[in-house]
Structures are given as structure tokens and as C-alpha cells.
PDB file of C-alpha atoms in Angstrom:
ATOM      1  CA  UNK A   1     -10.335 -27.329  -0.528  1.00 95.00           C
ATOM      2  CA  UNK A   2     -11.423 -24.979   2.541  1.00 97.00           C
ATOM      3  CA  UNK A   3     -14.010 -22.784   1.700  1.00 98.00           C
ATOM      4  CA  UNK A   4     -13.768 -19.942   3.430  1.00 98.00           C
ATOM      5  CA  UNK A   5     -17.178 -17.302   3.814  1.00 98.00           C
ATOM      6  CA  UNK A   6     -16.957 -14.008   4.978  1.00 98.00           C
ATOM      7  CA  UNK A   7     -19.828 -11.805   6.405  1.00 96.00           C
ATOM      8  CA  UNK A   8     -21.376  -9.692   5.663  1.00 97.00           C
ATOM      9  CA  UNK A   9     -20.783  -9.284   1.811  1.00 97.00           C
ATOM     10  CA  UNK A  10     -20.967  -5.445   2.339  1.00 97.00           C
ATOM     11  CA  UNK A  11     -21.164  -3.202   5.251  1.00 96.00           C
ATOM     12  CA  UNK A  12     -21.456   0.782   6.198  1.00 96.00           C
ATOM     13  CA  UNK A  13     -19.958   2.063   9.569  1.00 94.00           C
ATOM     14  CA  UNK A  14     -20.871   5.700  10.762  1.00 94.00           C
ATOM     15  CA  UNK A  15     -17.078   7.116  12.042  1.00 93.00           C
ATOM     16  CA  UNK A  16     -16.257   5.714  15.423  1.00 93.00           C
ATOM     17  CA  UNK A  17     -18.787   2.842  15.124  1.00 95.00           C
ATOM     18  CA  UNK A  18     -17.175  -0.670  15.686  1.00 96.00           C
ATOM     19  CA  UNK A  19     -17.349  -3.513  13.034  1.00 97.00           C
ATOM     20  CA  UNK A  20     -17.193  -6.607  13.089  1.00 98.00           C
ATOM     21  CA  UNK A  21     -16.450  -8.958  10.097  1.00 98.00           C
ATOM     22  CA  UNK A  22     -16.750 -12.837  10.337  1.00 98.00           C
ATOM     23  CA  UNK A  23     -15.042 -15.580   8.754  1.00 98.00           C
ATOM     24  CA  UNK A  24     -16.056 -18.835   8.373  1.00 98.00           C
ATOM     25  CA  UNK A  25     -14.322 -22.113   7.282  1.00 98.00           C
ATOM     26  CA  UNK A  26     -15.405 -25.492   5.957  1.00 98.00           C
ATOM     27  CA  UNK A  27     -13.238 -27.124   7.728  1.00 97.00           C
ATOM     28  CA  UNK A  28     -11.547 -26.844  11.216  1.00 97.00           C
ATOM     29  CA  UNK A  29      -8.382 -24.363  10.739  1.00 96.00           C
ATOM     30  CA  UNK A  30      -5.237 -24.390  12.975  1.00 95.00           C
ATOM     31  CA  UNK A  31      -5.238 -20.155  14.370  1.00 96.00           C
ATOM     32  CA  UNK A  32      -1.418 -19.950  13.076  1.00 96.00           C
ATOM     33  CA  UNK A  33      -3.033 -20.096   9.734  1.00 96.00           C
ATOM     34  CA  UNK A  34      -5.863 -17.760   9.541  1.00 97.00           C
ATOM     35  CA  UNK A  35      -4.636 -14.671   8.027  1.00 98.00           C
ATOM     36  CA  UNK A  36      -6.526 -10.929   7.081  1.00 98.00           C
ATOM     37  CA  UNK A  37      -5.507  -8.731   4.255  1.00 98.00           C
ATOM     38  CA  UNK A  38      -6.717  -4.872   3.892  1.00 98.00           C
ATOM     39  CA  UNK A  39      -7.336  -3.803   0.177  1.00 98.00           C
ATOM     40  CA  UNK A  40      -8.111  -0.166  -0.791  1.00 97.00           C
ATOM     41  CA  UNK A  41      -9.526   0.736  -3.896  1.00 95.00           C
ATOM     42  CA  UNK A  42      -7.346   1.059  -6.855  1.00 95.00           C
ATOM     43  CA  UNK A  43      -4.459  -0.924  -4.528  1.00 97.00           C
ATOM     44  CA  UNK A  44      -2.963  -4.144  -3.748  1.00 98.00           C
ATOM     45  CA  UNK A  45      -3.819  -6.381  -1.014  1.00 98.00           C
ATOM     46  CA  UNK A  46      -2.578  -5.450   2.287  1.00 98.00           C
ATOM     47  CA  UNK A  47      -1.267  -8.110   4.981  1.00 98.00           C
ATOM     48  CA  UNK A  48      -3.295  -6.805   7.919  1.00 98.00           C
ATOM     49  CA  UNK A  49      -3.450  -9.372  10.885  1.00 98.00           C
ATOM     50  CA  UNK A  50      -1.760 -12.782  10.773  1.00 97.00           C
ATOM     51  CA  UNK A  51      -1.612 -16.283  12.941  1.00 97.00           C
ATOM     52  CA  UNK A  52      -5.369 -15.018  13.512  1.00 98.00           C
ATOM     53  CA  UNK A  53      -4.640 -11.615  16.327  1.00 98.00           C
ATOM     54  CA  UNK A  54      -1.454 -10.350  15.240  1.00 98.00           C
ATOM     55  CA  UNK A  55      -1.067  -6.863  14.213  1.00 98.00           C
ATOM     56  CA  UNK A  56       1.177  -6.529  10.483  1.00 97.00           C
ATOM     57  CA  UNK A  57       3.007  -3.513  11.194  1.00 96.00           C
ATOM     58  CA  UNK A  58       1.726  -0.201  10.468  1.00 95.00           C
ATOM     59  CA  UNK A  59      -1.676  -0.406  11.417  1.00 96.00           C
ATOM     60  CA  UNK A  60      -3.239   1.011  14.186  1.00 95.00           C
ATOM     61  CA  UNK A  61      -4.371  -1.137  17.436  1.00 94.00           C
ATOM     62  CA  UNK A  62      -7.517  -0.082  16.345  1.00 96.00           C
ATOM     63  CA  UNK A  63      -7.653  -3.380  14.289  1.00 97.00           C
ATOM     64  CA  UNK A  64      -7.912  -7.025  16.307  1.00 98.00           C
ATOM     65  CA  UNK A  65      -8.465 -10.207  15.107  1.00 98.00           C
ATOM     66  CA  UNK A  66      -9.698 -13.237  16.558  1.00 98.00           C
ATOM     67  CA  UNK A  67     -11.713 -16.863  16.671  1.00 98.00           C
ATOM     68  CA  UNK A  68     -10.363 -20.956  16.844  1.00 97.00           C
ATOM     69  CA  UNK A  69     -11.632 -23.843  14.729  1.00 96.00           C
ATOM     70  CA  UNK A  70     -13.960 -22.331  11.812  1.00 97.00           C
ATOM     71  CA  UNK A  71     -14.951 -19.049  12.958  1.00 98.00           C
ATOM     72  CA  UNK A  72     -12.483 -16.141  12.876  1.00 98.00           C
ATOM     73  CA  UNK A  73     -13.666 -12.641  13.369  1.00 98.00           C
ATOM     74  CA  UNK A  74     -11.727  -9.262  12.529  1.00 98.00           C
ATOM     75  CA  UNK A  75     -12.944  -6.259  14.406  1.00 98.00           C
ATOM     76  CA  UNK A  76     -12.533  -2.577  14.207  1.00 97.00           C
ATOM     77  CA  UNK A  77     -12.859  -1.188  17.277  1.00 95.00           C
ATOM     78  CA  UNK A  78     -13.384   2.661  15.978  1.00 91.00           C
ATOM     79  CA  UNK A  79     -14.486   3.685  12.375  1.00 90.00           C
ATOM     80  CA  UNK A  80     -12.751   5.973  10.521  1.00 90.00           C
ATOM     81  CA  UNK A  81     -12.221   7.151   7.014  1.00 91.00           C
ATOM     82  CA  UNK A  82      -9.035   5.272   6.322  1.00 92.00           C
ATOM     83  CA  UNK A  83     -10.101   2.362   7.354  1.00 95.00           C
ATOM     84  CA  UNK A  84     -12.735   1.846   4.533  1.00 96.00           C
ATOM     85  CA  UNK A  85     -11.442  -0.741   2.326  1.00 97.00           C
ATOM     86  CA  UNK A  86     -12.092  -4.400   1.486  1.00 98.00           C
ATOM     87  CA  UNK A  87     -11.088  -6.836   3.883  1.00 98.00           C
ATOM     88  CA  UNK A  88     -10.268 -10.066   3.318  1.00 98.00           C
ATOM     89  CA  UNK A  89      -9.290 -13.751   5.243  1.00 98.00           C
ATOM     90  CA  UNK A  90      -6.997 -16.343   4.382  1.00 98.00           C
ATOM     91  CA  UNK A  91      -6.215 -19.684   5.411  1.00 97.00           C
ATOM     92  CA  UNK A  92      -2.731 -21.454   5.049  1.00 95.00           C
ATOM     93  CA  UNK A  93      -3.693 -24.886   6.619  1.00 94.00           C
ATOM     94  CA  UNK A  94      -4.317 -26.655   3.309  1.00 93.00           C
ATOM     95  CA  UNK A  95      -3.776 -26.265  -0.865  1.00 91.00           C
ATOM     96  CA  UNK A  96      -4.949 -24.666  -2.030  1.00 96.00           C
ATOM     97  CA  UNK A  97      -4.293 -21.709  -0.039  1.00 96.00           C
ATOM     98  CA  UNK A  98      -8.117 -19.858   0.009  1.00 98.00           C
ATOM     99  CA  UNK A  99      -9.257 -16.517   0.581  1.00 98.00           C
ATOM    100  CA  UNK A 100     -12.492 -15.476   1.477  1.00 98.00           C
ATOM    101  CA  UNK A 101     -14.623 -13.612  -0.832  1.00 97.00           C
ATOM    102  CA  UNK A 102     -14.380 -10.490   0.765  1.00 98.00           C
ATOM    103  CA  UNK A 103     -16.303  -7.775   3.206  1.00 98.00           C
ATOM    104  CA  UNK A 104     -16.647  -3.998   1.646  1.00 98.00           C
ATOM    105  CA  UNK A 105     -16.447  -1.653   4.096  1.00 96.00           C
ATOM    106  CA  UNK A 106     -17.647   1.627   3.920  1.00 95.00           C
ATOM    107  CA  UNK A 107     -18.347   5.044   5.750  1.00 93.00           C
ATOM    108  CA  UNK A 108     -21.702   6.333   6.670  1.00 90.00           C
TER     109      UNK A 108
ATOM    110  CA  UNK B   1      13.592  -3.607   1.719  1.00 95.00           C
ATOM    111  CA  UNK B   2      10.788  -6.086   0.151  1.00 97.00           C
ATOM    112  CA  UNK B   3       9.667  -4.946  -2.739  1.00 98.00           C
ATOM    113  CA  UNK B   4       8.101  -6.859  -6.166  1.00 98.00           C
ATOM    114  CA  UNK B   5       6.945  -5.910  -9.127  1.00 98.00           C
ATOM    115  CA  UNK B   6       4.519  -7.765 -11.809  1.00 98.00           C
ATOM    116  CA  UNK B   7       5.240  -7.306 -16.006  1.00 98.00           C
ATOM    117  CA  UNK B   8       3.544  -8.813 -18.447  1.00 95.00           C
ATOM    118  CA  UNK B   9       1.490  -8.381 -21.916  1.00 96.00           C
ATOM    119  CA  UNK B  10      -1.009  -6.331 -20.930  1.00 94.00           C
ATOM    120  CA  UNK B  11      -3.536  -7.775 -23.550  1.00 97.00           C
ATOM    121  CA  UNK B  12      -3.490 -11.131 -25.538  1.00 97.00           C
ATOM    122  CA  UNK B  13      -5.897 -13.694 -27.418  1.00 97.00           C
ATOM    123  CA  UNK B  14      -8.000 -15.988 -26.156  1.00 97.00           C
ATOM    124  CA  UNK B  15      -5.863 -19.590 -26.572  1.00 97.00           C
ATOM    125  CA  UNK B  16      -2.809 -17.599 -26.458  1.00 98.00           C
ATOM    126  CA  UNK B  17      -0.303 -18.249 -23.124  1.00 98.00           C
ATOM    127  CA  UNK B  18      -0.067 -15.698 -20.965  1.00 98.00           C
ATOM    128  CA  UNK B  19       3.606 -15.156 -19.381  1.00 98.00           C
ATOM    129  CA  UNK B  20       4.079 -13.399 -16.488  1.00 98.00           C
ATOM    130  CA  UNK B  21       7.385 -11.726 -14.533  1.00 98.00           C
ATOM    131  CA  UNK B  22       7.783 -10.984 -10.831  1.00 98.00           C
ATOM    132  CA  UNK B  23      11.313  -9.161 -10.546  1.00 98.00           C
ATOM    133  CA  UNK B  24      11.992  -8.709  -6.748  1.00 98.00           C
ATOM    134  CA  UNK B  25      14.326  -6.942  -4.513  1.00 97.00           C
ATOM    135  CA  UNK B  26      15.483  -7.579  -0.583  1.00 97.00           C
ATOM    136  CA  UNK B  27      15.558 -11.107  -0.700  1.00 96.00           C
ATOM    137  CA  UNK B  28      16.631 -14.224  -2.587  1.00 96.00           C
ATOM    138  CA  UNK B  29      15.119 -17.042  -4.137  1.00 96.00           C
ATOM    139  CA  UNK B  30      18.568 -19.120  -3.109  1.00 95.00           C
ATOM    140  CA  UNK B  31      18.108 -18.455   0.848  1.00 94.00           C
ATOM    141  CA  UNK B  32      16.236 -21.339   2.795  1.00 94.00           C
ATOM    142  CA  UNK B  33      12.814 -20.712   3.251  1.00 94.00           C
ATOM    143  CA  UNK B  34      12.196 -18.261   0.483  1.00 95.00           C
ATOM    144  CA  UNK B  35       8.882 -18.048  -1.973  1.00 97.00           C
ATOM    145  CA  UNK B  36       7.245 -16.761  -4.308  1.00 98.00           C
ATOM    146  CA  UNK B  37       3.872 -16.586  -5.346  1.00 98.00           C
ATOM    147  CA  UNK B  38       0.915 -15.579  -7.795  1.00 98.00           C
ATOM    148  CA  UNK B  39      -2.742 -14.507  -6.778  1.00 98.00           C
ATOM    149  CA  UNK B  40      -5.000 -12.875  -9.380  1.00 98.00           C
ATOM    150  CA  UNK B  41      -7.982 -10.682  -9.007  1.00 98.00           C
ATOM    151  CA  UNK B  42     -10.548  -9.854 -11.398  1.00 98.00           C
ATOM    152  CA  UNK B  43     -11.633  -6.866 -11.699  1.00 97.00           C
ATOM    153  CA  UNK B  44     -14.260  -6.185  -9.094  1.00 95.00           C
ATOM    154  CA  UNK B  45     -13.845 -10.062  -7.910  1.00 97.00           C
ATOM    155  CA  UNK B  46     -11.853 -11.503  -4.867  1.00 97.00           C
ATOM    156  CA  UNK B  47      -8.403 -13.031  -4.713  1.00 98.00           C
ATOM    157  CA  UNK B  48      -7.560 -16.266  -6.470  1.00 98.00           C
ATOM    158  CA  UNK B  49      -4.141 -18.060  -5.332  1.00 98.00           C
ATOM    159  CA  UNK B  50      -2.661 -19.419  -8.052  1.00 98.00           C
ATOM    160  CA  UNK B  51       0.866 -20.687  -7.397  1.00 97.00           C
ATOM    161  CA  UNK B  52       3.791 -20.702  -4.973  1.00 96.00           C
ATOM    162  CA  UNK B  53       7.838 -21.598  -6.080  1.00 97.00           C
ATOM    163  CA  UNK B  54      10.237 -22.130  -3.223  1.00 96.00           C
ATOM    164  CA  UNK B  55      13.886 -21.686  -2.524  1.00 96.00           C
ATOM    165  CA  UNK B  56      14.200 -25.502  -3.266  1.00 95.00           C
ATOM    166  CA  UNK B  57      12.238 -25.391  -6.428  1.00 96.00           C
ATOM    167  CA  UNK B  58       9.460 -27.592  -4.695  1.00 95.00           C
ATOM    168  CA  UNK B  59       6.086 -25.952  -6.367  1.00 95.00           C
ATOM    169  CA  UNK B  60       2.568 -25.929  -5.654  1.00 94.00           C
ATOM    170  CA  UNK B  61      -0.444 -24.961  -7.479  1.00 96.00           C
ATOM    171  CA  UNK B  62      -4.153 -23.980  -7.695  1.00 96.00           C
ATOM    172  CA  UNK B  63      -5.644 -27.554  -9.052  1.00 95.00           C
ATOM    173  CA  UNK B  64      -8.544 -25.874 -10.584  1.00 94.00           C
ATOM    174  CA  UNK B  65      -6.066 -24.604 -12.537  1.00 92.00           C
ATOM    175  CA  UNK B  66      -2.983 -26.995 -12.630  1.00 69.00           C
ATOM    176  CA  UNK B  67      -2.847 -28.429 -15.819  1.00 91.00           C
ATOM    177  CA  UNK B  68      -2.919 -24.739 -17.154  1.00 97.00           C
ATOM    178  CA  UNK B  69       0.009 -23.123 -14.851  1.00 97.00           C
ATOM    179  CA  UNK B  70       3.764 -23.811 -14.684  1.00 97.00           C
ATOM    180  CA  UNK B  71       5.797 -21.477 -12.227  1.00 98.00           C
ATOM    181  CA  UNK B  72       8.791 -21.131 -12.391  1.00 98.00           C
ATOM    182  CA  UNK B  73      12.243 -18.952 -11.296  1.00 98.00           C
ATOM    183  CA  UNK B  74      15.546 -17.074 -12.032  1.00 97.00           C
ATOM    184  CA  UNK B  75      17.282 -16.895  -8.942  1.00 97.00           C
ATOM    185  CA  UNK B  76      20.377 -15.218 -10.622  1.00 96.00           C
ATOM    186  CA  UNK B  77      17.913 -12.324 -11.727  1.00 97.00           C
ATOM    187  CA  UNK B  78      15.559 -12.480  -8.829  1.00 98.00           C
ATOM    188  CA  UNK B  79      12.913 -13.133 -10.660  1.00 98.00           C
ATOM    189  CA  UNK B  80       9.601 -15.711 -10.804  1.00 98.00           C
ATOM    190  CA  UNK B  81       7.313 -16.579 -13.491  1.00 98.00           C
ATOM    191  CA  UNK B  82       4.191 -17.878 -14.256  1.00 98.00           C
ATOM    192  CA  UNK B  83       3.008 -19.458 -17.046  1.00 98.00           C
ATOM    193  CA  UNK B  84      -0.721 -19.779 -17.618  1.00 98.00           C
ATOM    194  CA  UNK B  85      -1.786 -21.632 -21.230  1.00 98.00           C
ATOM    195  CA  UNK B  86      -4.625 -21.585 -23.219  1.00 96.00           C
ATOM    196  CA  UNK B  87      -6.782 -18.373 -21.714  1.00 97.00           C
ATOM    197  CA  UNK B  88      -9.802 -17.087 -22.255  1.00 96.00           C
ATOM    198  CA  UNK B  89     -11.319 -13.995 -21.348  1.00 97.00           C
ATOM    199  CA  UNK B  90     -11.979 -15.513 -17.443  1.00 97.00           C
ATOM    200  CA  UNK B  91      -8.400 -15.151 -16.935  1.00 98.00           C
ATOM    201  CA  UNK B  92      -8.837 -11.365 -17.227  1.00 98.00           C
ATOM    202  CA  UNK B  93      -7.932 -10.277 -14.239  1.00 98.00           C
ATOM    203  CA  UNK B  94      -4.976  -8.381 -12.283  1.00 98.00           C
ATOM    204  CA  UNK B  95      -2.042 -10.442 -11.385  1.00 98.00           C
ATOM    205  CA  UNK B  96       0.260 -10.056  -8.356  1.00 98.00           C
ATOM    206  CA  UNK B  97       3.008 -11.713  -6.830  1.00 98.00           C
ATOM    207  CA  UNK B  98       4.096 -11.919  -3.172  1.00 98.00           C
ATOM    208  CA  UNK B  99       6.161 -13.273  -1.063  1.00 97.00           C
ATOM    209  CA  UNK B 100       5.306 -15.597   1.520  1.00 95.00           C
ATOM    210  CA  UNK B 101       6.276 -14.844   5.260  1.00 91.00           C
ATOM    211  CA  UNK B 102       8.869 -17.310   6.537  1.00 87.00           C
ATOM    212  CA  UNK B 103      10.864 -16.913   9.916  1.00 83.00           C
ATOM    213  CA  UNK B 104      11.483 -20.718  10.416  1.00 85.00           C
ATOM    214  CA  UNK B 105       7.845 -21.951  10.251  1.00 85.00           C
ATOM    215  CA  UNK B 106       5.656 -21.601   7.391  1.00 87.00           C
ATOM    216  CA  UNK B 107       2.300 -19.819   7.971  1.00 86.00           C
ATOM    217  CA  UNK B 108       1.223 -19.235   4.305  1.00 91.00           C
ATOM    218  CA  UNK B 109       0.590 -15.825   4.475  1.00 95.00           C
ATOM    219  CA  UNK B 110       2.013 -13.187   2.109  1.00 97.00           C
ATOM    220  CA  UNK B 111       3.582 -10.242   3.381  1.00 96.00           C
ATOM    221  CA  UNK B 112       4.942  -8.202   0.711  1.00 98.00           C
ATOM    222  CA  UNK B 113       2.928  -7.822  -2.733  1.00 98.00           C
ATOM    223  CA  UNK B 114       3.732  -6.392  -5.727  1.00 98.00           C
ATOM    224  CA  UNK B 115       1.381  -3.290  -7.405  1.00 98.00           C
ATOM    225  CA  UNK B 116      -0.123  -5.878  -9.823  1.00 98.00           C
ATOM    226  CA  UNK B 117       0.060  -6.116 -13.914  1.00 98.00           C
ATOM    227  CA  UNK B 118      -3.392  -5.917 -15.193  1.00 98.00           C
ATOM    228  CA  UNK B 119      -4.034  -8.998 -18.099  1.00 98.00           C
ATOM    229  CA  UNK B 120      -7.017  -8.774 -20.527  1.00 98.00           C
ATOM    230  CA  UNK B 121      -7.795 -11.777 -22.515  1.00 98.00           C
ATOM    231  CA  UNK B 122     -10.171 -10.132 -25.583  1.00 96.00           C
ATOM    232  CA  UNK B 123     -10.234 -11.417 -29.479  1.00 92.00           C
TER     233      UNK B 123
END
């Protein structure tokens, strides 16, 4: 099974701050198959970024994703209200499909 | 347009078996390439996949949970279902179905969900 850790656990952003969230996988992970979901409180998983930089539709450019092997980053480029959330990866290389434990993202 | 949506008991006893629905719209469980699958979420917790049924039948599970789990599908009705025996109250959790994204090549990522059915296991 690929483990797959994000970082940090937690995190709070002033507004138009940039973040940076890391994830990291036991074992070496094909880019088509590194995948970020967006999860607001009280909601269901969003699909965010896929294949490791590309954009699901309806979020803002704002949001990039990249990284090869076992490290995978997902960056926001500009903090803003709407974008506080929980953020999460996951891999599709191997079963069981794996999701990282999550990154809680917060405003300032 | 994709959309799903979870049922199930709400509440049930521990070594009871849960059963689960996912009835979907905007795509079929007949066309090549289709899925279906189950990730739960406890409360406060991260995501747990569980399950995936195919167009084709072909299945694949969670092995920390296999022996537990049997998915399965009404393509007629457009549903899925998932099976999960004996719980206890670590199988409280939200449950959601998605589909997985398929345009010729499999990536394994989901990218419709449903709202999620909330399951608590309590005697």
C-alpha cells in the first residue's frame, strides 16, 4: 500500500499569502496518478487538480499543482476566504487507491 | 449531468450489516469504462477508499477491509451498492460514492461525488 503524508497537518494563511501544501509518497508514483481534492466544511470532497497540475474545472488559476516521483506539492498562489478548506492528495498508481491524511487550511 | 446520491440506514447495531445505495444520473454502469465507487470519512477523520465496481463487473477493494465488503450494481436502475458486514462503531463514518474519471485511460481519480449518507454504528 502507498502511504501517502501530507504537510503540514494544519496551516493559517493571512488573505493574499501563498501556501504551499506537500505530499509525500512511500513509494515512487507515476504524475498521471497523483490527484488533489478540496473539502469544505460540512461538504463533500471536491476533485481539485488531477494527473498532478491540472486544473478540475471551476476553480480559479489561483490553484497549481505540482512534483514527480514521491513529492507532489499543491500551491495557492493568493489566499482568500474561499479557499479555506481541507485539502487532500490521492494516488491512483496502486490498490488500494490512498489518500493523504489531509492539510486544514485556514484564514488569518 | 453527473450527479450521485448515497441512502442508507442512518443508524444500526454493532454486528449488524450495513447496506448502502448509490443511485446515479448522467451516465451508465453498461458503457465501457464506467465505475463506481465508495470512500468513507469519519467524522473529523480523512478519506478511506473502500471499493470500486466497473462497467464489466471486475471489482476491487480496500484489503484492510475485504473480507467485510461486497460491492455490487444495478445497471437497469443505475444504481451501486455496498455491502459492509459485521460493524462496529469504527465504521461510523460518512459514506460517499463517486465516480471515477475515465476518457480512455484510467487515472483513478473521482470526479463527481455524491453529498454523502452519514452511518452510525451505536448499541
Amino acid at each position: 500500500e502507498i502511504v501517502l503524508t501530507q504537510s503540514p497537518v494544519s496551516i493559517t494563511a493571512s488573505q493574499g499569502e501563498k501556501v504551499t501544501i506537500t505530499c509525500r509518497a512511500s513509494s515512487s508514483i507515476s504524475s498521471n496518478y497523483l490527484h488533489w481534492y478540496q473539502q469544505k466544511a460540512g461538504s463533500y470532497p471536491k476533485l481539485l487538480i488531477y494527473r498532478t497540475s491540472i486544473l478540475a474545472s471551476g476553480f480559479p488559476d489561483s490553484f497549481s499543482g505540482s512534483g514527480s516521483d514521491t513529492s507532489y506539492t499543491l500551491t495557492i498562489s493568493c489566499m482568500q476566504d474561499e479557499v479555506a478548506a481541507s485539502y487532500y492528495c490521492q494516488q491512483g498508481s496502486s490498490s488500494p487507491l490512498t489518500f493523504g491524511s489531509g492539510t486544514k487550511l485556514e484564514i488569518k | 449531468q453527473v450527479t450521485l446520491k448515497e441512502s442508507g440506514p442512518g443508524i444500526l447495531q454493532p454486528s449488524q450489516t450495513l447496506s448502502l445505495t448509490c443511485t446515479f444520473s448522467g451516465f451508465s454502469l453498461s458503457t465501457y469504462g464506467m465505475g463506481v465507487g465508495w470512500i468513507r470519512q469519519p467524522s473529523g477523520k480523512g478519506l478511506e477508499w473502500l471499493a470500486n465496481i466497473w462497467w464489466d463487473d471486475d471489482k476491487y477493494y480496500n484489503p484492510s477491509l475485504k473480507n467485510r465488503l461486497t460491492i455490487s450494481k444495478d445497471t437497469s436502475n443505475n444504481q451501486a451498492f455496498l455491502k459492509i458486514t459485521n460493524v462496529d462503531t469504527a465504521d461510523t463514518a460518512t459514506y460517499y460514492c463517486a465516480r471515477p474519471y475515465y476518457d480512455g485511460t484510467y487515472y483513478y481519480y473521482f470526479d463527481y461525488w455524491g453529498q454523502g449518507v452519514m452511518v452510525t454504528v451505536s448499541s
